[in-house]
Amino acid sequence: MQKHADLSDFTVITPTADIAVARHGGRAKCLQRLVRLEMPVPETVALSFDAVHRIASGQMPDTAAILSAFGPSPLVSIRPSSEDPDWGGPGAILNIGMNDERHAQLIERLGQAAADTIYLRFIQAFAIDVARLDPDMFEEEVANHEAIRAALLAFEEETDEAFPQDPGVQLGETLRSMARAWEGTTARLLRQAKGAPADAGLGLVVQEMAMGLGPAESGSGVIQFADSTTGLGQITGRYLSQSQGRAALSNGDEALYLTLDERGPSLEERCPELFKELVKWGGVCRQRLREEMEIEFTIEAGALKVLDAVRIGRSSRAAVRIAVALAEDWIIPREEAIARIDPRALTELLHCQVDPRGKRDVIAVGIAASPGAATGRVVFSSAAAQASAARGEACVLVRRETTPEDIRGMHAAAAVLTERGGMTSHAAVIARGLGLPCVVGVSDMTLNRRDKSFRTADGRVFREGDVITVDGAVGEALAGEVLMLEPALDDAFRSLLSWAEEACDIGIRANADTPADAQMARNFGADGIGLCRTEHMFFEEDRLTVMREMIFANSAVDREAALDQLLPMQRMDFIRLFEIMQGLPVCIRLFDPPLHEFLPHSRDGMRELAEALDLPLSDVTRRVEALSEFNPMLGMRGVRLGITVPEIYDMQARAIFEATVEASKRGDPVVPEIMIPLVSAKREVELVKARVDAVAAAVRIEKGCDFDYRLGVMVETPRAALRAGEITHHAAFLSFGTNDLTQMTYGLSRDDAGRFMGSYVQQEVYPEDPFHTLDVEGVGELLLIGAERGRAARKDVVLSVCGEHGGNAESIAFCREAGFDYVSCSPFRVPVARLAAAQLKLGVSTGSNI
Ligand code: PEP
Ligand code: MG
């Protein structure tokens, strides 16, 4: 073994020492801050990443020189100090330096019991964690002379060497074992999973032991000043007399509470002065380290020592509350509070969550399509879901995949689970809009509709009525009911959101189809509605029948009669949206889906329809067959329907304009935005525009009043992006529908991609699911081409994205850079998008400085 006497191997932590997070790790730096604040921190030495790396490769530092920093007969601890505390590291080793001689001294100073405990615990820790001996041989709890002798003997028998008595050897061995543990494959993979780079370094801090054992009041504990789950200011922690390290946390029965507590004795009562001193240091930490910290302390013969302080662990809701409270107390600026919250964490606040402290019995795994968690009884049809809701019973709708016919069932369900599908399949999009937990693409679940059951990969069978929980945040279904955390839309959340709104420089609108969605959008501070999918309005029971009558109409006159019935309903829909949005922009997309989606597909459904329309069943069957297409997503839908059956768009345009007149009478003037879906050619826009303009002119004359409106194009076919130049001549805005655009650019069905997306991403064919995170290289290039050609034709053309990507932080970054005016996403994603956009504007990335 080489010895290395380079003084740069270690640095004594003083207020002015050259200690840096990037070289010595977060713990070393934080300890220096505590030293600067004149806290009673025992002498500490930091070893740099380089030094630890050299140790791992066999170049040992001069351990005697390190120990000399601690005076004669030193007793020290070693703790890991990685750049980010979340990356972990080997466990602390205490009492290095203990040997027979030191044991004898400690018997004099602290008494037999304390000295025996310290020695035995050290032999055990060294044997198990450093020499890697079998833990079973070193588990004696009672510390006395015999136990120490037995442990020393066991060590000797196992290693054929005497237990090292030289503190320098003990220190060297411990350093080497910790350095090597860090470089092992398991540890590397674990920290990489938490975001650490492959070459992340480990620093180590060697600190003089504060003795938590001895005759006068001695012990150890931890204290924090905010609750880790709620974030509310509250002192929590424990203190255990005659202990070291974090023993107070694992000896719940014997440990003292910190503040006065009815459940048992407290440190505040036993040592009021020490308690006051601790509270004072807590305040200093918060003010000067600008964080809520957990302090690890030791009381050594009646004197307080602060060994360490770490940022407290925290739930998402606590993170928001802590950051906002720090900003409100002027400790950090608002911008920093914004920077400290991971936008994705906000999602958890908006929904129920599975309590991480509860048990999880995972029965199925799929794609996490819509966040939140809910428990309910399994149902296999929309009718059963509605019946369940009518009984006031929560249910989980389990389907192979959902279709527009399932919308009412989805409304009635507490959560949705589908065997097929991907991030933008029907179930996923609708569930996100409804704020409903949803897991799709659960391909290892076998559905048996006839039996009303499903079988999981491990062979368990769940039947209708069985209780399960869907955890949409992680994409899992769990057996039974589990512990939940409720949503937390508290004042702190609202403050953070309003600060983000001020900082944000790209618009965030919501995709909202119903008044409830629109209200949600407003509650979350959306800048308007970026996409109202009007077809969703036709699935209400009373409208569906009229819609079907319209589809079955044999003549233009019959069709018009059905549309006349739909007109007042649509007009009312739009009036309500305009009223809720109070002058904010509302972008209404004309009818998009293929008509067959409104028709029943089962025999029973067709029979019911035949009865309702008073038609022979054969007519209904024939019509359903006639409307079915091999490839409906590429068939007669969107503007193609608008051109072939123009009366539908005429009716919608009229409803929009009449609602505009009505709503403008009652409030601010409304300027509706009308969007044409699935455009691929300029002529399509010309034809629709001519008819919409004509309807507007007619309504102006009939109502005797003027109004403005804006007509725009949804760019969701690659051709529309490429031909944006000529298309934009007729469009005031271009809204990129990145769901369909991704589908068509990749030639990848958005409804079926879930089947292989997992293995594609795993094998790095795609870096991410392109339906989830915008493919900036391919689809993104089409966006840039479309934007550039659109702008060249019309300087003031408004550009936006209204596909699901609108709520994704990386995709927002792309849109911001491309100079888009706004993004539009499900109402529940608006806060996340808002915070992500604010962080981009402020040029900050999520995280704390500790
Ligand atoms: C899109 O295609 O991106 C879009 C927003 O429309 P839809 O999801 O309704 O097809
Ligand atoms: Mg689309």
PDB file of C-alpha atoms and ligand atoms in Angstrom, residues 424 429 511 531 533 535-536 589 592 633 637 714 716 736-741 750 802-805, ligand 1:
ATOM      1  CA  THR A 424     -52.190  10.576 -25.893  1.00  0.00           C
ATOM      2  CA  VAL A 429     -56.281  12.705 -22.773  1.00  0.00           C
ATOM      3  CA  ASN A 511     -57.543  22.862 -22.922  1.00  0.00           C
ATOM      4  CA  LEU A 531     -58.390  24.404 -27.164  1.00  0.00           C
ATOM      5  CA  ARG A 533     -62.707  20.257 -28.242  1.00  0.00           C
ATOM      6  CA  GLU A 535     -67.105  17.183 -29.955  1.00  0.00           C
ATOM      7  CA  HIS A 536     -66.977  16.411 -26.252  1.00  0.00           C
ATOM      8  CA  ARG A 589     -62.027  23.996 -32.387  1.00  0.00           C
ATOM      9  CA  ASP A 592     -62.936  16.938 -35.306  1.00  0.00           C
ATOM     10  CA  MET A 633     -57.638   8.664 -37.525  1.00  0.00           C
ATOM     11  CA  ARG A 637     -62.506  13.618 -39.754  1.00  0.00           C
ATOM     12  CA  MET A 714     -54.635  23.694 -36.241  1.00  0.00           C
ATOM     13  CA  GLU A 716     -51.373  18.763 -36.947  1.00  0.00           C
ATOM     14  CA  PHE A 736     -49.752  23.108 -33.414  1.00  0.00           C
ATOM     15  CA  GLY A 737     -51.660  19.967 -32.453  1.00  0.00           C
ATOM     16  CA  THR A 738     -48.618  18.000 -31.473  1.00  0.00           C
ATOM     17  CA  ASN A 739     -50.561  14.853 -30.585  1.00  0.00           C
ATOM     18  CA  ASP A 740     -51.622  14.205 -34.150  1.00  0.00           C
ATOM     19  CA  LEU A 741     -48.484  15.824 -35.523  1.00  0.00           C
ATOM     20  CA  ARG A 750     -51.167   7.370 -30.541  1.00  0.00           C
ATOM     21  CA  CYS A 802     -52.141  22.805 -27.885  1.00  0.00           C
ATOM     22  CA  GLY A 803     -51.163  19.117 -27.867  1.00  0.00           C
ATOM     23  CA  GLU A 804     -50.463  17.395 -24.577  1.00  0.00           C
ATOM     24  CA  HIS A 805     -46.863  18.569 -24.814  1.00  0.00           C
TER      25      HIS A 805
HETATM   26  C1  PEP B   1     -53.586  17.304 -31.209  1.00  0.00           C
HETATM   27  O1  PEP B   1     -53.742  16.515 -32.125  1.00  0.00           O
HETATM   28  O2  PEP B   1     -52.475  17.642 -30.794  1.00  0.00           O
HETATM   29  C2  PEP B   1     -54.747  17.867 -30.496  1.00  0.00           C
HETATM   30  C3  PEP B   1     -54.577  18.771 -29.570  1.00  0.00           C
HETATM   31  O3  PEP B   1     -55.971  17.416 -30.836  1.00  0.00           O
HETATM   32  P1  PEP B   1     -56.615  16.034 -30.361  1.00  0.00           P
HETATM   33  O4  PEP B   1     -55.781  15.521 -29.229  1.00  0.00           O
HETATM   34  O5  PEP B   1     -58.004  16.350 -29.966  1.00  0.00           O
HETATM   35  O6  PEP B   1     -56.521  15.190 -31.588  1.00  0.00           O
END
